Amino acid sequence: MPQPLEFPESFVKPWRDLLLSNRDQRSGDSPSYNTAEAIDSLMTTSTPKLLYVGTGHTIFTRAILPAIASAKYSVHFVTCYWAASPSLDGLRQTLVKLAEARSRSREPLPTLQISIGFSSWGLFQKLFHTASLEGYVYPPSKWASLGLPDEETLRKGGIEMTVKSLFFTPISVMHPKYVIVDESKAWVPSCNVSWERWFEGCVELEGEVVDRLLSFHARVWGASKPMSTEDIELAETSSTSPINQGDDDRSATQCIRFSGTSPSPTIFLPSPHHRNPRFSFFPFLSQSNPPMTPLNAALLTLFANARHDINIVTPNLTSWPVMDALLDALSRGVNVHVRTGRNMMVIEQLVTAGTTTSWCIRKFVKKYQALCKRSQRNDVEAQSATPGQLEILYYKQLEARASREDEPVFSHFKMTMVDGEYLVLGSGNMDRASWWTSQEIGVLFYMPGFTERRVWENVLEKRAEVVFRSKEEA
């Protein structure tokens, strides 16, 4: 009988050591993962079921809303941005239909507990938001202004709902997005409740990692003690959608089922928010290092240990520790492939980073070219490694489908894959906000031979503009 797969010690040990050696700087984290026991508790397993890509609205309609509609006991819904949008309309309609269906039931049903958490709902909400870790709980009288059903409609269906926001000035948003249904299944998307037509991803998970996410949720959002789920029969909520949407293989709306059936080694990677004690209204003047959170430490460890290739999809690239780590990997002969966005959220980049992705890429490419020149000048007898190949691509909308509602304008998907074995999905970007101030979550899977990556690669390969490709330098 084959031994169950485990995370290689070559990753686990340096990751743990990096966290433990920097724990003093994280003494004020909330939630805190400062001890060896807390760090070890993040290592678990999961059974990934489906991976969806498409616009945020299509992910809501195909994955998230059907999941909520299947709930019997509880729904924990967390997002960052909350805005009037088709996604919000769909959420409201789903809750109303769920309440109506429950009210018509001929059998007594358990109360359905729904908690909704978000961080950003406009400028004034953030300017005057409480600094308390308890956040602000919206009374039922304000639910309508948020685009949610009224209390009476939900009560008739045996639904009790809590709505809360968390935000910490000046720019510390709660950036995670996830949905937990009946404390047994979780969906981790990259999309918000928003009107933007952006390319997004969402992974559906079962297994022990859901318990880790529940624990994190309780510590951040103050949810009640998890109920026993031993007697809960898991409803089948997964989409049966094929890889291609209809007959149009050019569509960005795709779905793929994970081929494996055994639990995969998984690490839940929280990144607590930080106000950045050395915050400056000109962030580029701040020389402080990013907090060494479980997520940041995992990414730096993956980059430092990479042997063959690093693949990154990120909306923006403004975090200099990331770029320094990638340059170091390139110097060892590791190939680096980055997909990012042109002119996406430029004002946000300037406010949180004091720079933009395009500026950072130009500087990054110049440093890489200097690295290649130094390598060429080195004495052959030094036997230094030949720098790896670098490719940087901007997302470019598919012009032939630009008028379609499901054609993304920008890419907001977040993905890191190293050596074809380690896969990180979640909310974190490779920008300064995600690395310094925002709360984030990531999920790291150890999946040698992972082939399901084609679900996003097939979409993005058709929507690419070359910024830099080192092979053309020869």
Coordinates of C-alpha atoms in Angstrom, one line a residue:
M1 CA 0.0 0.0 0.0
P2 CA 1.5 3.4 -1.0
Q3 CA 2.4 5.8 1.7
P4 CA 0.2 8.9 1.9
L5 CA 1.8 12.0 0.4
E6 CA 3.3 14.5 2.8
F7 CA 4.9 17.9 2.4
P8 CA 8.6 17.5 1.9
E9 CA 10.7 18.5 4.9
S10 CA 12.8 20.6 2.5
F11 CA 9.9 23.0 2.5
V12 CA 8.4 22.6 6.0
K13 CA 11.6 23.1 8.0
P14 CA 12.8 26.4 6.4
W15 CA 9.2 27.7 6.4
R16 CA 8.8 26.9 10.2
D17 CA 12.2 28.3 10.9
L18 CA 11.5 31.5 9.1
L19 CA 8.3 32.0 11.0
L20 CA 9.8 31.2 14.4
S21 CA 12.9 33.4 13.9
N22 CA 10.6 36.4 13.2
R23 CA 7.9 35.7 15.8
D24 CA 8.8 38.7 17.9
Q25 CA 7.7 41.1 15.2
R26 CA 4.3 39.3 15.0
S27 CA 3.5 39.6 18.7
G28 CA 0.6 41.9 18.1
D29 CA -1.0 39.9 15.3
S30 CA -4.7 39.1 15.4
P31 CA -5.1 36.2 15.0
S32 CA -1.7 35.2 16.1
Y33 CA 0.3 32.2 14.9
N34 CA 3.5 32.7 16.9
T35 CA 4.2 29.4 18.5
A36 CA 5.5 26.2 17.0
E37 CA 2.2 24.5 18.0
A38 CA 0.2 27.2 16.2
I39 CA 2.3 26.9 13.1
D40 CA 2.0 23.1 13.0
S41 CA -1.7 23.4 13.3
L42 CA -1.9 25.0 9.9
M43 CA -0.6 21.8 8.3
T44 CA -3.5 19.6 7.3
T45 CA -5.1 17.9 4.3
S46 CA -7.9 18.7 1.9
T47 CA -9.9 17.2 -0.9
P48 CA -10.2 19.7 -3.7
K49 CA -13.3 19.0 -5.8
L50 CA -13.6 21.6 -8.5
L51 CA -11.7 24.6 -9.9
Y52 CA -13.8 27.4 -11.6
V53 CA -12.5 30.3 -13.7
G54 CA -14.5 33.1 -15.3
T55 CA -15.8 36.5 -14.4
G56 CA -16.8 37.1 -10.8
H57 CA -20.5 37.0 -11.8
T58 CA -20.2 33.6 -13.5
I59 CA -18.4 32.2 -10.5
F60 CA -21.1 33.4 -8.3
T61 CA -23.9 31.9 -10.5
R62 CA -22.1 28.6 -11.1
A63 CA -20.5 27.9 -7.7
I64 CA -21.1 30.2 -4.8
L65 CA -24.8 30.9 -5.1
P66 CA -25.8 27.2 -5.6
A67 CA -23.6 26.3 -2.6
I68 CA -25.5 28.9 -0.4
A69 CA -28.8 27.6 -1.8
S70 CA -27.9 24.1 -0.6
A71 CA -27.2 25.1 3.0
K72 CA -29.1 23.4 5.9
Y73 CA -27.4 24.6 9.0
S74 CA -25.0 27.5 8.4
V75 CA -23.4 29.8 5.9
H76 CA -20.3 31.9 6.6
F77 CA -19.8 34.4 3.7
V78 CA -16.8 36.7 3.7
T79 CA -15.6 39.1 1.1
C80 CA -13.5 42.3 0.9
Y81 CA -15.4 44.7 -1.3
W82 CA -19.2 45.0 -1.2
A83 CA -20.9 46.9 -4.1
A84 CA -24.2 47.1 -5.9
S85 CA -23.8 44.6 -8.7
P86 CA -25.3 41.5 -10.5
S87 CA -23.4 39.4 -7.9
L88 CA -25.1 41.2 -5.0
D89 CA -28.5 40.9 -6.8
G90 CA -27.9 37.2 -7.2
L91 CA -27.0 36.8 -3.5
R92 CA -30.1 38.6 -2.4
Q93 CA -32.3 36.6 -4.7
T94 CA -30.7 33.3 -3.5
L95 CA -31.3 34.2 0.1
V96 CA -35.0 35.1 -0.6
K97 CA -35.6 31.9 -2.5
L98 CA -33.9 29.9 0.2
A99 CA -36.1 31.5 2.9
E100 CA -39.2 30.9 0.8
A101 CA -38.3 27.2 0.1
R102 CA -37.7 26.6 3.8
S103 CA -41.0 28.3 4.8
R104 CA -42.8 25.8 2.6
S105 CA -41.2 22.8 4.2
R106 CA -43.7 20.4 5.7
E107 CA -41.0 19.1 8.2
P108 CA -39.4 21.1 11.0
L109 CA -36.0 22.5 9.9
P110 CA -33.1 23.6 12.1
T111 CA -32.5 27.3 12.2
L112 CA -30.1 28.3 9.4
Q113 CA -27.4 30.6 10.7
I114 CA -25.9 33.0 8.2
S115 CA -23.0 35.3 8.8
I116 CA -21.9 37.9 6.3
G117 CA -18.6 39.8 6.6
F118 CA -17.0 42.4 4.4
S119 CA -14.4 45.2 4.7
S120 CA -15.0 47.9 2.1
W121 CA -18.4 49.6 1.2
G122 CA -17.4 53.0 0.1
L123 CA -15.2 55.9 1.3
F124 CA -17.3 57.2 4.2
Q125 CA -17.7 53.7 5.6
K126 CA -13.9 53.4 5.8
L127 CA -13.2 56.9 7.1
F128 CA -15.6 56.6 10.0
H129 CA -15.2 52.8 10.7
T130 CA -14.6 51.7 14.3
A131 CA -11.0 50.6 15.0
S132 CA -12.3 47.8 17.3
L133 CA -11.4 44.2 16.5
E134 CA -15.1 43.5 17.1
G135 CA -16.0 45.5 14.0
Y136 CA -19.3 47.0 13.2
V137 CA -22.5 44.9 13.3
Y138 CA -25.2 46.2 10.9
P139 CA -28.7 46.3 12.5
P140 CA -31.4 44.7 10.4
S141 CA -32.7 48.2 9.6
K142 CA -29.6 48.8 7.5
W143 CA -29.7 45.5 5.6
A144 CA -31.8 47.0 2.8
S145 CA -29.2 49.7 2.1
L146 CA -26.6 46.9 1.7
G147 CA -28.8 45.2 -0.9
L148 CA -29.8 42.3 1.5
P149 CA -33.3 40.9 2.3
D150 CA -35.2 42.2 5.3
E151 CA -35.2 40.4 8.6
E152 CA -38.9 39.3 8.4
T153 CA -38.4 37.6 5.0
L154 CA -35.5 35.6 6.4
R155 CA -37.2 34.8 9.7
K156 CA -40.2 33.3 8.0
G157 CA -37.7 30.7 6.5
G158 CA -36.1 30.1 9.9
I159 CA -33.0 32.0 8.9
E160 CA -31.0 34.2 11.4
M161 CA -28.4 36.5 9.8
T162 CA -25.6 38.6 11.1
V163 CA -23.8 41.2 9.0
K164 CA -20.5 42.7 10.1
S165 CA -17.7 44.8 8.6
L166 CA -14.0 45.1 9.7
F167 CA -11.6 47.8 8.5
F168 CA -8.6 49.4 10.1
T169 CA -7.3 52.8 9.1
P170 CA -5.4 53.9 7.1
I171 CA -5.5 51.1 4.5
S172 CA -5.8 47.7 6.3
V173 CA -8.6 45.9 4.6
M174 CA -9.8 42.4 5.3
H175 CA -9.0 41.0 1.8
P176 CA -9.9 37.3 2.2
K177 CA -12.9 35.8 0.2
Y178 CA -14.5 32.5 1.2
V179 CA -17.8 30.7 1.8
I180 CA -18.2 27.9 4.2
V181 CA -21.5 25.9 4.0
D182 CA -22.7 23.6 6.8
E183 CA -19.2 23.8 8.2
S184 CA -18.3 20.9 5.9
K185 CA -17.5 22.5 2.5
A186 CA -15.6 25.7 1.5
W187 CA -15.3 27.8 -1.6
V188 CA -12.3 30.1 -1.8
P189 CA -12.7 32.5 -4.7
S190 CA -10.6 35.5 -5.8
C191 CA -13.7 37.6 -6.6
N192 CA -15.6 40.2 -4.5
V193 CA -19.3 41.2 -4.4
S194 CA -18.6 43.6 -7.2
W195 CA -19.6 44.8 -10.7
E196 CA -16.1 44.4 -12.3
R197 CA -15.8 42.1 -15.2
W198 CA -12.5 40.5 -14.1
F199 CA -11.0 37.1 -14.7
E200 CA -11.3 35.2 -11.4
G201 CA -10.9 31.7 -9.9
C202 CA -12.5 29.7 -7.2
V203 CA -11.6 26.3 -5.7
E204 CA -14.1 24.1 -3.9
L205 CA -12.7 22.2 -0.9
E206 CA -13.7 19.5 1.5
G207 CA -11.7 17.8 4.3
E208 CA -9.7 19.0 7.3
V209 CA -8.7 22.3 5.8
V210 CA -12.3 23.4 6.3
D211 CA -11.8 23.1 10.0
R212 CA -8.7 25.4 9.8
L213 CA -10.7 27.9 7.9
L214 CA -13.5 27.7 10.4
S215 CA -11.1 28.3 13.3
F216 CA -9.7 31.3 11.5
H217 CA -13.2 32.7 10.8
A218 CA -14.2 32.3 14.4
R219 CA -11.1 34.2 15.6
V220 CA -11.5 37.1 13.1
W221 CA -15.3 37.5 12.7
G222 CA -16.4 36.2 16.1
A223 CA -18.6 33.4 14.9
S224 CA -20.1 31.1 17.5
K225 CA -18.5 27.9 18.5
P226 CA -18.6 25.4 15.6
M227 CA -21.4 22.9 15.8
S228 CA -20.9 19.1 15.5
T229 CA -21.1 18.0 11.9
E230 CA -20.8 14.3 12.5
D231 CA -24.4 13.6 11.5
I232 CA -24.5 16.1 8.6
E233 CA -24.9 14.4 5.2
L234 CA -23.0 16.4 2.6
A235 CA -25.2 17.7 -0.1
E236 CA -23.9 17.4 -3.7
T237 CA -23.5 21.0 -4.7
S238 CA -20.6 20.7 -7.2
S239 CA -21.2 21.7 -10.7
T240 CA -21.1 19.0 -13.3
S241 CA -19.9 21.6 -15.9
P242 CA -17.4 20.3 -18.4
I243 CA -14.0 22.0 -18.9
N244 CA -15.5 24.0 -21.9
Q245 CA -18.5 26.2 -21.5
G246 CA -20.8 25.1 -24.2
D247 CA -19.2 24.8 -27.6
D248 CA -17.1 28.0 -27.3
D249 CA -13.6 27.0 -26.3
R250 CA -12.7 30.6 -26.3
S251 CA -14.9 31.4 -23.4
A252 CA -13.2 32.4 -20.1
T253 CA -16.0 30.6 -18.2
Q254 CA -14.5 27.1 -17.5
C255 CA -14.6 24.5 -14.8
I256 CA -12.5 21.4 -14.2
R257 CA -12.8 18.5 -11.7
F258 CA -9.7 17.5 -9.7
S259 CA -8.6 14.1 -10.8
G260 CA -7.3 12.9 -7.4
T261 CA -9.6 11.2 -4.9
S262 CA -7.1 10.9 -1.9
P263 CA -6.6 13.9 0.4
S264 CA -3.8 16.2 -0.6
P265 CA -1.2 17.6 1.8
T266 CA -2.4 21.2 2.4
I267 CA -1.3 24.1 4.5
F268 CA -3.7 26.9 5.5
L269 CA -1.9 30.2 5.2
P270 CA -3.4 33.2 7.0
S271 CA -1.8 36.6 6.8
P272 CA -3.1 38.8 9.6
H273 CA -3.6 42.5 8.8
H274 CA -1.0 45.1 9.9
R275 CA -1.3 48.9 10.2
N276 CA 2.4 49.0 9.3
P277 CA 4.0 50.9 12.3
R278 CA 6.2 52.8 9.8
F279 CA 3.4 53.7 7.5
S280 CA 4.1 56.7 5.2
F281 CA 1.7 58.5 2.9
F282 CA 4.6 57.9 0.5
P283 CA 5.0 54.1 0.9
F284 CA 8.1 54.0 -1.3
L285 CA 9.9 56.0 1.4
S286 CA 9.1 53.2 3.9
Q287 CA 12.0 50.8 4.1
S288 CA 10.4 48.4 6.6
N289 CA 10.3 44.7 5.7
P290 CA 6.9 43.0 5.2
P291 CA 5.6 41.1 8.2
M292 CA 6.7 37.5 8.2
T293 CA 3.2 36.0 8.1
P294 CA 2.5 32.3 7.4
L295 CA 1.5 33.3 3.8
N296 CA 4.5 35.6 3.1
A297 CA 6.9 33.1 4.7
A298 CA 5.5 30.2 2.5
L299 CA 5.9 32.2 -0.7
L300 CA 9.5 33.3 0.1
T301 CA 10.4 29.7 1.0
L302 CA 8.9 28.4 -2.2
F303 CA 10.8 30.9 -4.2
A304 CA 14.1 30.2 -2.3
N305 CA 13.7 26.5 -2.8
A306 CA 12.5 26.5 -6.4
R307 CA 14.6 24.2 -8.6
H308 CA 13.0 24.5 -12.1
D309 CA 10.3 27.0 -12.6
I310 CA 8.0 29.6 -10.9
N311 CA 4.7 30.5 -12.4
I312 CA 2.7 33.5 -11.0
V313 CA -0.6 35.0 -11.9
T314 CA -1.3 38.3 -10.1
P315 CA -3.3 41.4 -10.7
N316 CA -0.4 43.6 -9.8
L317 CA 3.3 43.3 -9.1
T318 CA 4.6 46.0 -6.7
S319 CA 6.1 44.0 -3.8
W320 CA 9.9 44.4 -3.9
P321 CA 10.5 41.3 -1.7
V322 CA 8.8 39.2 -4.3
M323 CA 10.8 40.7 -7.1
D324 CA 14.1 40.3 -5.2
A325 CA 13.2 36.7 -4.5
L326 CA 12.4 36.1 -8.2
L327 CA 15.7 37.6 -9.2
D328 CA 17.5 35.4 -6.8
A329 CA 15.7 32.3 -8.3
L330 CA 16.6 33.5 -11.8
S331 CA 20.3 33.8 -10.8
R332 CA 20.1 30.1 -9.8
G333 CA 18.8 29.1 -13.3
V334 CA 15.2 28.9 -12.3
N335 CA 12.7 29.9 -15.1
V336 CA 10.2 32.6 -14.0
H337 CA 6.8 33.2 -15.8
V338 CA 4.6 36.1 -14.6
R339 CA 1.2 37.1 -15.8
T340 CA -0.1 40.4 -14.5
G341 CA -2.2 43.4 -15.5
R342 CA -1.6 46.7 -17.3
N343 CA -3.1 49.8 -15.8
M344 CA -5.3 47.9 -13.3
M345 CA -6.3 49.7 -10.1
V346 CA -3.6 52.3 -10.8
I347 CA -4.8 54.8 -8.1
E348 CA -4.9 52.0 -5.5
Q349 CA -1.3 51.0 -6.5
L350 CA -0.1 54.6 -6.0
V351 CA -1.9 55.0 -2.7
T352 CA -0.7 51.7 -1.2
A353 CA 2.7 51.3 -2.9
G354 CA 3.7 54.7 -4.3
T355 CA 4.5 53.0 -7.6
T356 CA 2.7 51.0 -10.3
T357 CA 3.1 47.5 -11.8
S358 CA 4.5 48.9 -15.1
W359 CA 7.2 50.9 -13.3
C360 CA 8.2 47.9 -11.2
I361 CA 8.3 45.6 -14.2
R362 CA 10.6 48.0 -16.1
K363 CA 13.0 48.1 -13.1
F364 CA 12.7 44.3 -12.6
V365 CA 13.6 43.7 -16.3
K366 CA 16.6 46.0 -16.1
K367 CA 17.9 44.1 -13.1
Y368 CA 17.4 40.8 -14.9
Q369 CA 19.3 42.1 -17.9
A370 CA 22.1 43.3 -15.7
L371 CA 22.2 39.8 -14.1
C372 CA 22.5 38.2 -17.5
K373 CA 25.3 40.5 -18.5
R374 CA 27.2 39.7 -15.3
S375 CA 26.8 36.0 -16.0
Q376 CA 28.2 36.4 -19.5
R377 CA 31.3 38.2 -18.1
N378 CA 32.0 35.6 -15.4
D379 CA 34.9 33.3 -15.9
V380 CA 33.8 30.0 -17.4
E381 CA 35.9 28.3 -14.8
A382 CA 33.7 29.8 -12.1
Q383 CA 30.9 27.4 -13.3
S384 CA 28.2 29.9 -12.2
A385 CA 24.7 29.0 -13.1
T386 CA 23.2 30.4 -16.3
P387 CA 20.3 32.7 -15.4
G388 CA 16.9 31.2 -15.9
Q389 CA 14.5 32.4 -18.6
L390 CA 12.1 35.2 -17.7
E391 CA 8.7 35.8 -19.4
I392 CA 6.3 38.6 -18.3
L393 CA 2.9 38.9 -19.9
Y394 CA 0.1 41.4 -19.5
Y395 CA -3.5 40.2 -19.6
K396 CA -5.3 41.3 -22.8
Q397 CA -9.0 41.0 -23.4
L398 CA -10.0 38.8 -26.3
E399 CA -11.2 41.3 -28.9
A400 CA -13.4 38.8 -30.7
R401 CA -15.5 38.4 -27.4
A402 CA -15.1 41.9 -26.0
S403 CA -18.9 42.6 -26.3
R404 CA -19.8 39.4 -24.4
E405 CA -20.9 39.8 -20.7
D406 CA -18.7 36.9 -19.7
E407 CA -15.5 38.3 -21.3
P408 CA -13.1 39.6 -18.6
V409 CA -11.6 43.1 -19.0
F410 CA -8.8 42.5 -16.5
S411 CA -7.4 39.5 -14.6
H412 CA -7.9 39.4 -10.9
F413 CA -6.9 35.7 -10.4
K414 CA -4.2 34.9 -7.9
M415 CA -2.0 31.8 -8.4
T416 CA 1.5 30.7 -7.7
M417 CA 2.9 27.4 -8.8
V418 CA 6.5 26.2 -8.1
D419 CA 8.2 23.2 -9.9
G420 CA 4.8 21.9 -11.0
E421 CA 4.3 20.5 -7.4
Y422 CA 3.4 23.4 -5.1
L423 CA 0.2 25.4 -5.8
V424 CA -1.0 28.4 -3.8
L425 CA -4.5 29.8 -4.3
G426 CA -6.3 32.5 -2.3
S427 CA -6.7 36.2 -1.9
G428 CA -3.1 37.5 -1.8
N429 CA -1.6 39.5 -4.6
M430 CA 2.1 40.1 -5.3
D431 CA 1.7 43.8 -4.4
R432 CA 2.7 45.9 -1.4
A433 CA -0.8 46.0 0.1
S434 CA -1.1 42.2 0.3
W435 CA 2.4 41.8 1.7
W436 CA 2.3 44.6 4.2
T437 CA -1.1 45.7 5.4
S438 CA -4.1 43.7 4.2
Q439 CA -5.4 40.6 5.9
E440 CA -5.1 37.7 3.4
I441 CA -5.6 33.9 3.2
G442 CA -3.9 31.4 1.0
V443 CA -4.1 27.6 0.6
L444 CA -1.0 25.7 -0.3
F445 CA -1.4 22.3 -1.9
Y446 CA 1.4 19.8 -2.5
M447 CA 0.3 18.1 -5.8
P448 CA 3.1 16.6 -7.8
G449 CA 1.9 16.0 -11.4
F450 CA -0.8 18.6 -11.1
T451 CA -2.5 18.9 -14.6
E452 CA -5.6 20.8 -13.8
R453 CA -3.7 24.1 -14.3
R454 CA -4.8 23.9 -17.9
V455 CA -8.2 25.3 -16.9
W456 CA -6.7 28.7 -16.4
E457 CA -3.8 28.4 -18.8
N458 CA -6.0 27.6 -21.8
V459 CA -7.9 30.9 -21.0
L460 CA -5.0 33.1 -20.3
E461 CA -2.8 31.9 -23.3
K462 CA -5.5 33.4 -25.6
R463 CA -5.5 36.7 -23.7
A464 CA -1.8 37.6 -23.4
E465 CA 0.4 40.5 -24.5
V466 CA 4.2 39.9 -24.2
V467 CA 6.0 42.5 -22.1
F468 CA 9.3 40.8 -21.9
R469 CA 10.6 37.4 -23.1
S470 CA 14.2 36.6 -22.4
K471 CA 14.5 34.1 -25.2
E472 CA 14.1 37.0 -27.7
E473 CA 17.3 38.5 -26.1
A474 CA 19.5 35.9 -27.6

